[in-house]
Short mmCIF file of C-alpha atoms in Angstrom, two decimals:
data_model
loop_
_atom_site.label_atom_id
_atom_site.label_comp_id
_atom_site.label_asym_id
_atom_site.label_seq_id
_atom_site.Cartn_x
_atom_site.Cartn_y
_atom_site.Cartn_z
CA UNK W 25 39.15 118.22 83.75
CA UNK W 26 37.82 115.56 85.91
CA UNK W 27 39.30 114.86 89.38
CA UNK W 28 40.38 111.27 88.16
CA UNK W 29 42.15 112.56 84.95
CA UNK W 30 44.38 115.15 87.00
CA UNK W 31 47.64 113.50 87.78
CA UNK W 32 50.08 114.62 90.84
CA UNK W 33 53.36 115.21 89.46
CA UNK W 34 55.10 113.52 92.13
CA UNK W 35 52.76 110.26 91.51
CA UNK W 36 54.87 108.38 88.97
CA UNK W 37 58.25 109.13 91.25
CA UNK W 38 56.11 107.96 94.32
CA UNK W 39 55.05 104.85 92.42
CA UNK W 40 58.90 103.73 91.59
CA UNK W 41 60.16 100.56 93.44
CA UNK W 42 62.34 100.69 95.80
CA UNK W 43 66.21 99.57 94.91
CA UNK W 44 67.07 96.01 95.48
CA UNK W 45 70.05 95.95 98.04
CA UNK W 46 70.39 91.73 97.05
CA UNK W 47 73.57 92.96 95.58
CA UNK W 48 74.90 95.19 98.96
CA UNK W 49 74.46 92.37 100.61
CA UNK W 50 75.93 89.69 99.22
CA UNK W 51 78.70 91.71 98.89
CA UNK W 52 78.84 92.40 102.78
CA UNK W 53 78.25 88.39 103.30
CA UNK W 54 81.37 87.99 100.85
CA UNK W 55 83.24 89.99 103.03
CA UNK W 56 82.14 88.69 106.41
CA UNK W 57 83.22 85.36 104.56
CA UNK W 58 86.64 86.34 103.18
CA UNK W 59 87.29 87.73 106.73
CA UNK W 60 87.09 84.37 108.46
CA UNK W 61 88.80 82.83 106.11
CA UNK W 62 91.64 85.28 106.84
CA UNK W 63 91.83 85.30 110.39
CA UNK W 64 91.89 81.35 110.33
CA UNK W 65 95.12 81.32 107.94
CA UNK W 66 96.39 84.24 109.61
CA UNK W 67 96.39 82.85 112.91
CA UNK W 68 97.12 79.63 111.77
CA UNK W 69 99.31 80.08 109.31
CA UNK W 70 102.35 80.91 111.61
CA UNK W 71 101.74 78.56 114.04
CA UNK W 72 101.79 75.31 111.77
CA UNK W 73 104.84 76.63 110.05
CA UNK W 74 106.59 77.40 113.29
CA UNK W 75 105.67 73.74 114.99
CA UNK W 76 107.54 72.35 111.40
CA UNK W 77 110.37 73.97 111.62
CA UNK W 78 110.52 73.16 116.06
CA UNK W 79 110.31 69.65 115.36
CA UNK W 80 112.81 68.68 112.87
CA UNK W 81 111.77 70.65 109.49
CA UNK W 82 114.45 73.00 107.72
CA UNK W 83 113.56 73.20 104.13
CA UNK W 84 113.07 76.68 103.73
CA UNK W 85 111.92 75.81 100.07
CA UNK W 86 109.61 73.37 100.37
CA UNK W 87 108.17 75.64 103.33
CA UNK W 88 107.58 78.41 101.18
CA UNK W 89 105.99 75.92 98.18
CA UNK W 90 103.65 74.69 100.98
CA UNK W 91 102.07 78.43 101.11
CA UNK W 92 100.35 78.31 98.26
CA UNK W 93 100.33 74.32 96.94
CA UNK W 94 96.96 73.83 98.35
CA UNK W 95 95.68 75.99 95.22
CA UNK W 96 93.70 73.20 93.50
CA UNK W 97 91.21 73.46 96.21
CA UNK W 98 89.62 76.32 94.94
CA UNK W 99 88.78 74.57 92.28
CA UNK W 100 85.76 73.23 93.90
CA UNK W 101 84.46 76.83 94.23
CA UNK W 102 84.98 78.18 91.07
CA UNK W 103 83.38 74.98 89.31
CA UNK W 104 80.09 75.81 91.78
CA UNK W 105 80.43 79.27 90.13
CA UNK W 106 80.76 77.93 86.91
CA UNK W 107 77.68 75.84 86.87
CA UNK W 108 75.79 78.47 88.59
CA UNK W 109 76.38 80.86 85.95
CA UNK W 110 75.96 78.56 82.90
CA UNK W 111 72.07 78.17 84.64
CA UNK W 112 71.70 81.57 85.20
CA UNK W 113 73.17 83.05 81.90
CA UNK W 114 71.13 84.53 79.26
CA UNK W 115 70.36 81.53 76.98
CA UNK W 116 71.76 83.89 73.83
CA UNK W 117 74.65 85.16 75.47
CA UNK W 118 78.49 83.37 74.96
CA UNK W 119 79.07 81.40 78.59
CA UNK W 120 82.65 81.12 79.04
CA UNK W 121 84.48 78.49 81.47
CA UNK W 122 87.44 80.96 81.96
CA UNK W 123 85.78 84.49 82.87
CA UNK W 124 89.71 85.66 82.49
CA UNK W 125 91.08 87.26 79.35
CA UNK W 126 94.79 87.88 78.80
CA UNK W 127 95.90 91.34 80.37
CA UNK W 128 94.29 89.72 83.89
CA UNK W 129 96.07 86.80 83.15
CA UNK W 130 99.65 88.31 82.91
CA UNK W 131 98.54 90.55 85.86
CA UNK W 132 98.25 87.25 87.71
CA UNK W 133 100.97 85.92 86.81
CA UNK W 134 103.51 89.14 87.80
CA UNK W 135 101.45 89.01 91.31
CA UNK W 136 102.36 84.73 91.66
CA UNK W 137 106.39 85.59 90.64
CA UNK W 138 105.72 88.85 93.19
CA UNK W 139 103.72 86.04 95.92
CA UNK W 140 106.68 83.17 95.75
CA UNK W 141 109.17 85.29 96.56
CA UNK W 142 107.30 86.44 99.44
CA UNK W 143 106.82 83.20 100.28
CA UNK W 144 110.57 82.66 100.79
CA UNK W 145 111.62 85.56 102.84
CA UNK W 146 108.39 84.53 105.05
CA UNK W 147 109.63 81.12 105.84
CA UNK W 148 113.25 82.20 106.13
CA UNK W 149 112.08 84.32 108.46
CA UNK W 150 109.66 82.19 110.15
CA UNK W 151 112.20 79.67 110.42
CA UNK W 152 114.51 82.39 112.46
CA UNK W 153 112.28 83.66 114.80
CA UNK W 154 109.70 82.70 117.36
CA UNK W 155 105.87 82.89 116.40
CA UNK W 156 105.49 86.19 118.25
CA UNK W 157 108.26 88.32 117.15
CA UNK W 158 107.42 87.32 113.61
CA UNK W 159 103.87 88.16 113.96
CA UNK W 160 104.90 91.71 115.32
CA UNK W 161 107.19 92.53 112.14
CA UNK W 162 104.40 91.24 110.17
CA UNK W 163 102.07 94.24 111.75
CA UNK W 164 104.23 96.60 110.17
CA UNK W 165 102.96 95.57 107.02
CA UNK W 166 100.26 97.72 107.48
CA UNK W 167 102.80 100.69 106.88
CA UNK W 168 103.66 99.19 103.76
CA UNK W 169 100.19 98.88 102.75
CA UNK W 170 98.95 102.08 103.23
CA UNK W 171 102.07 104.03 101.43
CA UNK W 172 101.80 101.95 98.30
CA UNK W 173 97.64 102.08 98.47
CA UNK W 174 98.39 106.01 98.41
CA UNK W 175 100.98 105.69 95.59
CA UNK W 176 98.80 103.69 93.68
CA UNK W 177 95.07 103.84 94.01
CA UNK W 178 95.08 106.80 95.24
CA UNK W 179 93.88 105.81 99.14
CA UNK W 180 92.30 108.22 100.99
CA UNK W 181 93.17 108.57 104.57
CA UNK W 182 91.84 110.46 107.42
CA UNK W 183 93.54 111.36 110.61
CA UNK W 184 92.65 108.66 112.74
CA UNK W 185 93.99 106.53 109.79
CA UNK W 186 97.32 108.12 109.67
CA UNK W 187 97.71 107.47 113.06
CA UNK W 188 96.85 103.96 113.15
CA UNK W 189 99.80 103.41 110.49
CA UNK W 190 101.79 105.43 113.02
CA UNK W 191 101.33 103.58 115.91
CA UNK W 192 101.81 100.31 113.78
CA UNK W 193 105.03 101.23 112.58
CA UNK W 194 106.73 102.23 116.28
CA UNK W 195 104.78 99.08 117.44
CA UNK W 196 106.84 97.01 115.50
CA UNK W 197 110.39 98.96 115.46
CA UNK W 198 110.04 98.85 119.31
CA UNK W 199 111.14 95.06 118.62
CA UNK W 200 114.66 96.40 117.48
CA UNK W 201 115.75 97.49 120.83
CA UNK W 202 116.49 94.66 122.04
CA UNK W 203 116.06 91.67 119.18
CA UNK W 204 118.00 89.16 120.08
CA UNK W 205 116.77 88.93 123.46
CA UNK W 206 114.67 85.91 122.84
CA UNK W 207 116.61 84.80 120.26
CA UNK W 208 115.87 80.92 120.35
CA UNK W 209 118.82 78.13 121.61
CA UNK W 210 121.33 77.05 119.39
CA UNK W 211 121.23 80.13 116.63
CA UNK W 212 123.38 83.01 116.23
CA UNK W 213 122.97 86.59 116.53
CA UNK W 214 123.59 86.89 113.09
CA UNK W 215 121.00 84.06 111.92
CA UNK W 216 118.62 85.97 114.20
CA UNK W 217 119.43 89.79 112.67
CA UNK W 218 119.06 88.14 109.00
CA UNK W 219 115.84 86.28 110.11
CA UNK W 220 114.76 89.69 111.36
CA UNK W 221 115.59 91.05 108.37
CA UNK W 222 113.83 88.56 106.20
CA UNK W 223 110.52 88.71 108.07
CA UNK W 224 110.54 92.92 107.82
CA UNK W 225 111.23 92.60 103.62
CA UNK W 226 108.15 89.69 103.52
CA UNK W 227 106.11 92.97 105.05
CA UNK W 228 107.18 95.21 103.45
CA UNK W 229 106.72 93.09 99.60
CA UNK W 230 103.24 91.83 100.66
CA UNK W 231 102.44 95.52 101.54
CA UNK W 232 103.00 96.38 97.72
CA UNK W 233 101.32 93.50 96.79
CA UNK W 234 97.91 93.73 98.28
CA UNK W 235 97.90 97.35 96.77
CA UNK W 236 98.87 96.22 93.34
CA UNK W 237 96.01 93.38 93.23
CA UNK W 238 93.19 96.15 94.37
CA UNK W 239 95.10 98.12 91.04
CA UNK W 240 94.43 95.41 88.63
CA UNK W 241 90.87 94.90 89.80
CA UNK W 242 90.47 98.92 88.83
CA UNK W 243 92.16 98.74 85.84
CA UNK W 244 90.97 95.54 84.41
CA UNK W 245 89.05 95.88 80.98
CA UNK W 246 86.12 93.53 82.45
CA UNK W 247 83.96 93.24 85.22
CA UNK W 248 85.41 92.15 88.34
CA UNK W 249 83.33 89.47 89.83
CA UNK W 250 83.95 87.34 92.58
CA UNK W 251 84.07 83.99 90.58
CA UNK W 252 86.87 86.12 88.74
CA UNK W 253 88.92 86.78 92.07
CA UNK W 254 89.36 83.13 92.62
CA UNK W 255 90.52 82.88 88.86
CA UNK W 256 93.37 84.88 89.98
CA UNK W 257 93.86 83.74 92.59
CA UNK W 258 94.03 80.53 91.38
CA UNK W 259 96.80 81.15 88.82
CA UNK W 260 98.56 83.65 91.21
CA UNK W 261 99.23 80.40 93.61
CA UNK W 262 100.42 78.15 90.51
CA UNK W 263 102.81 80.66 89.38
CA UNK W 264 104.07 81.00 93.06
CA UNK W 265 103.93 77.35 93.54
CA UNK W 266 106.02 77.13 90.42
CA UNK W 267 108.96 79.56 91.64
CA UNK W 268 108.81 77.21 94.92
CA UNK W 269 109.45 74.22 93.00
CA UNK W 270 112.54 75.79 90.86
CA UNK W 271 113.84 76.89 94.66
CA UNK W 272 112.92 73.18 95.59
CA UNK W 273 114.77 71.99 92.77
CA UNK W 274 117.96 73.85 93.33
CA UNK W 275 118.08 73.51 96.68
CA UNK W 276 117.39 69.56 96.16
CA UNK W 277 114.64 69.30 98.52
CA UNK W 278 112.36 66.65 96.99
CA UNK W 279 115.60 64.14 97.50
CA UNK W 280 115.21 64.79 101.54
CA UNK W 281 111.49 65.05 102.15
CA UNK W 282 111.32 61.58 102.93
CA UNK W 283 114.36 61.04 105.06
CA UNK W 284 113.24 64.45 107.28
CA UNK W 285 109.46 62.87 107.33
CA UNK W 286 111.05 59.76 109.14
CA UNK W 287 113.40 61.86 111.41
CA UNK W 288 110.87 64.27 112.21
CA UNK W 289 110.42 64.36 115.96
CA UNK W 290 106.35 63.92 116.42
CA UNK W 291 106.74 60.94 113.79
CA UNK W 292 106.33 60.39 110.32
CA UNK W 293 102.23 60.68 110.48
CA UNK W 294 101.86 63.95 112.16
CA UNK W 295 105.00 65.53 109.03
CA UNK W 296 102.37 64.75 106.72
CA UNK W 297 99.26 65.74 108.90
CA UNK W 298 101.47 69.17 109.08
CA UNK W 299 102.56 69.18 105.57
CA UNK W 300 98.57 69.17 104.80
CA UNK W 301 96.95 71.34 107.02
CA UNK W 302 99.89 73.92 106.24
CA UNK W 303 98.68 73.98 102.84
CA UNK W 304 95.40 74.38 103.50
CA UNK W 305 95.16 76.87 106.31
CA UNK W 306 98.11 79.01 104.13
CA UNK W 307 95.14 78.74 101.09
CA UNK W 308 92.84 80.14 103.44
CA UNK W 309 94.70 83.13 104.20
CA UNK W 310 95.61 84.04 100.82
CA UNK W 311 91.76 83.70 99.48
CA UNK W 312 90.63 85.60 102.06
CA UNK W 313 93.29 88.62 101.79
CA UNK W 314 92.38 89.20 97.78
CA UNK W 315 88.67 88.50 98.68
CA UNK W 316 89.11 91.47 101.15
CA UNK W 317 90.68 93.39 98.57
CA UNK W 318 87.62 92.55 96.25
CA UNK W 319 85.14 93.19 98.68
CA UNK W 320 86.76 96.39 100.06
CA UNK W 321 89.74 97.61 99.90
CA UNK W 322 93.90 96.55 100.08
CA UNK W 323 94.33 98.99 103.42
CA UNK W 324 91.25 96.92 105.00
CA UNK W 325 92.82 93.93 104.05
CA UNK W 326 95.73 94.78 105.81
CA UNK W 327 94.31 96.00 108.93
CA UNK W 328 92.25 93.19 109.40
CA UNK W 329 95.70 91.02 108.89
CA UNK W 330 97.12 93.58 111.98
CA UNK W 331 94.38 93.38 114.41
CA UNK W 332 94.64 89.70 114.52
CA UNK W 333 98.09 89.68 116.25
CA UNK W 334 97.13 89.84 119.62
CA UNK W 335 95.46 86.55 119.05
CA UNK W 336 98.58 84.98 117.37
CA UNK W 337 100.46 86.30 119.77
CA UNK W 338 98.68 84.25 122.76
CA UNK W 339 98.33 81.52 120.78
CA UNK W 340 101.98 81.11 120.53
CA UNK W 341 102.89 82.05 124.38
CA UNK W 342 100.58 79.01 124.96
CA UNK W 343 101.10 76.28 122.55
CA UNK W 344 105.05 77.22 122.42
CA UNK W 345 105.71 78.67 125.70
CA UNK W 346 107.45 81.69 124.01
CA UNK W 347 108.77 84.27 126.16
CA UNK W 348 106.61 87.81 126.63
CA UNK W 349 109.14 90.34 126.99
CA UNK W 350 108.24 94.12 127.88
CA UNK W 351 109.08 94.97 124.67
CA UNK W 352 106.78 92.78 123.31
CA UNK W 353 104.11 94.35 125.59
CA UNK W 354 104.55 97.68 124.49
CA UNK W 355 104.79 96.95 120.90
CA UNK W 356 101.31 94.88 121.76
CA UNK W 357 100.01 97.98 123.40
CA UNK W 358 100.79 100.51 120.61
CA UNK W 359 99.56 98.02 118.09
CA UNK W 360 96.06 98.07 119.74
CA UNK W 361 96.06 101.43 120.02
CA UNK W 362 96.38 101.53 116.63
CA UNK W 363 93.64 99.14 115.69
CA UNK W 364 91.11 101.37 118.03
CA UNK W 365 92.41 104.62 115.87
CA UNK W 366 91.72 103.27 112.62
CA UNK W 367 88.37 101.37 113.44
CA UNK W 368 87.33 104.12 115.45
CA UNK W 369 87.97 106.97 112.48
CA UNK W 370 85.76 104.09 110.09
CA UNK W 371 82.81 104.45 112.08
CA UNK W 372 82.97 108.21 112.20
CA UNK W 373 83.37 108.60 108.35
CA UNK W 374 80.27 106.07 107.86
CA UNK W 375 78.52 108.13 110.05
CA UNK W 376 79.34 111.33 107.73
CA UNK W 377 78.11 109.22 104.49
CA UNK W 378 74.82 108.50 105.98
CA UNK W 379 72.54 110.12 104.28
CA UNK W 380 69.86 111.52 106.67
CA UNK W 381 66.40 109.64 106.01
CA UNK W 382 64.35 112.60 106.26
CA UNK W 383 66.51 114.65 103.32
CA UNK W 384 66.36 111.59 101.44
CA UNK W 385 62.58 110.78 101.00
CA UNK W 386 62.06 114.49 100.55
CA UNK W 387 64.67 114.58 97.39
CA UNK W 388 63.76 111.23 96.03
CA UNK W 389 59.78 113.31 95.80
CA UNK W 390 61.65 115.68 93.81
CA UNK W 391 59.92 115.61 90.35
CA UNK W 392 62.85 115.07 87.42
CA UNK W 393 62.73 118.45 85.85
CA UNK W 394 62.99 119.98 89.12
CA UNK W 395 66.20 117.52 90.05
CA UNK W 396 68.01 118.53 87.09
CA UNK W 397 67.71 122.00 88.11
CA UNK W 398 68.78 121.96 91.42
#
């Protein structure tokens, strides 16, 4: 046998292209994304709501519609999708407009009846309680989060995890001890324990929530793509919006939206200029919490959510000259604590998934028959 004519084994395995990573990472840019858009309505979120209800707003209802009204925007982004898929598509292949079929579509619509009533026990408490207070309950959300991810998808956690959710949790009961210590002017004790109240049950509800979303996306019947997520998202906010609007109904707040616009106290201009940009930054946030979901996972979503509270919490000291108590400090203390635990145990368990290069190369020279017998 000539020289030329003998083949090395190993040749055709040494020959193979490498694996295309396009699809790592644009899933990494998603998430980089999905994150800013998160920490703007996070941060924002409470603020904007908080300055309404200062200033002369008290329509719980129409508060709570404002959360997710901005929905049509995403429109804009899932038409791009659309029209980049209908290019991209197989010529042969059925192009649909709506990538969501019906079980996804009552999923969504449980998770928008689930997200307005959230919505309401957020603004009741929002309207209760001072930006920073509210943003501590709100950490303990990540409690909530990671006991229902557990229950239902099964989330694995590692010590450092544990005691992030730990730390969280004391964080925010460390508030209890003495509540109604910056309990704003004119409202009573009790207004203040039921606001408290409110704010802890919004955690707690949105911390089965985010779970139950990352559950649909395993159980769906189809693939989950990101064009899809905004599909949901989508009808998740119209449902919601529509709960609002029976509250809004009820409650007769369309008949008084223009009377509180005129008696609002930074004029009639700036209610609307609030109205708007609470609808939009409040989109933000919710896109960005599913896309978190999508991109990761519902206990990542939730941190994330967490370890922006030290920035909300400034914020608010500055633009609403709320008062810092000690309590607040140490709740702010054990919350960071927290964050460093759980971020810290992330990078250790990448580190253990790392393959080691070296290993790698060597197995990937591993003719087939001898793979399949290892």
């Amino acid at each position: 046998m000539e020289e030329g004519d003998a083949k090395n084994p190993n040749t055709e395995q040494m020959e193979v292209k490498e694996p295309k990573h396009d699809g790592t990472t644009m899933r990494k840019a998603l998430l980089v994304i999905n994150c800013i858009m998160l920490s703007i309505g996070n941060c924002g979120s409470p603020l904007i709501m908080r300055l309404y209800f200062i200033h002369g707003g008290n329509r719980i209802w129409f508060s709570s519609w404002l959360q997710t009204a901005g929905c049509p925007i995403i429109l804009l982004p899932i038409a791009c999708a659309t029209v980049h898929r209908s290019r991209t598509a197989n010529p042969t292949s059925e192009n649909k407009l709506i990538c969501m079929e019906r079980p996804l579509f009552v999923a969504a619509i449980v998770l928008g009846i689930l997200s307005g009533l959230d919505n309401y026990l957020y603004s009741y408490g929002l309207s209760r309680l001072p930006v920073s207070t509210s943003s501590l309950i709100i950490a303990s959300q990540l409690a909530f989060t990671a006991g229902f991810a557990f229950l239902l998808v099964k989330q694995k956690f590692t010590a450092y995890s544990v005691n992030a959710v730990f730390l969280l949790t004391i964080g925010a009961g460390v508030l209890a001890l003495h509540s109604s210590s910056d309990r704003p002017a004119n409202e009573s004790n009790k207004e203040y324990i039921l606001g408290f109240v409110m704010t802890l049950a919004a955690a707690a509800l949105y911390g089965f929530i985010l779970p139950l979303v990352e559950l649909t996306y395993k159980k769906a019947k189809q693939e989950i793509s990101y064009a899809l997520v905004m599909e949901i998202q989508l009808v998740m906010c119209l449902v919601a919006t529509g709960f609002c609007t029976v509250g809004m109904l009820v409650n007769n707040d369309f008949k008084v939206i223009g009377r509180e616009a005129r008696e609002f106290e930074l004029g009639e201009t700036k209610y609307h200029v609030v109205v708007i940009f609470s609808a939009i930054i409040n989109q933000c946030f919710f896109l960005g919490a599913i896309g978190v979901v999508f991109c990761a996972s519902s206990l990542l979503s939730a941190v994330v959510i967490a370890v922006l509270l030290p920035v909300t919490e400034i914020l608010a000291v500055f633009f609403f000259n709320e008062k810092f108590q000690a309590e607040k400090g140490v709740s702010l203390a054990l919350s960071l604590w927290g964050f460093i635990s759980y971020f810290y145990g992330e990078i250790k368990q990448s580190k253990k998934k790392k393959p080691d290069p070296e290993t790698e190369m060597a197995s990937s020279l591993l003719p087939n028959t001898l793979k399949s017998s290892v």
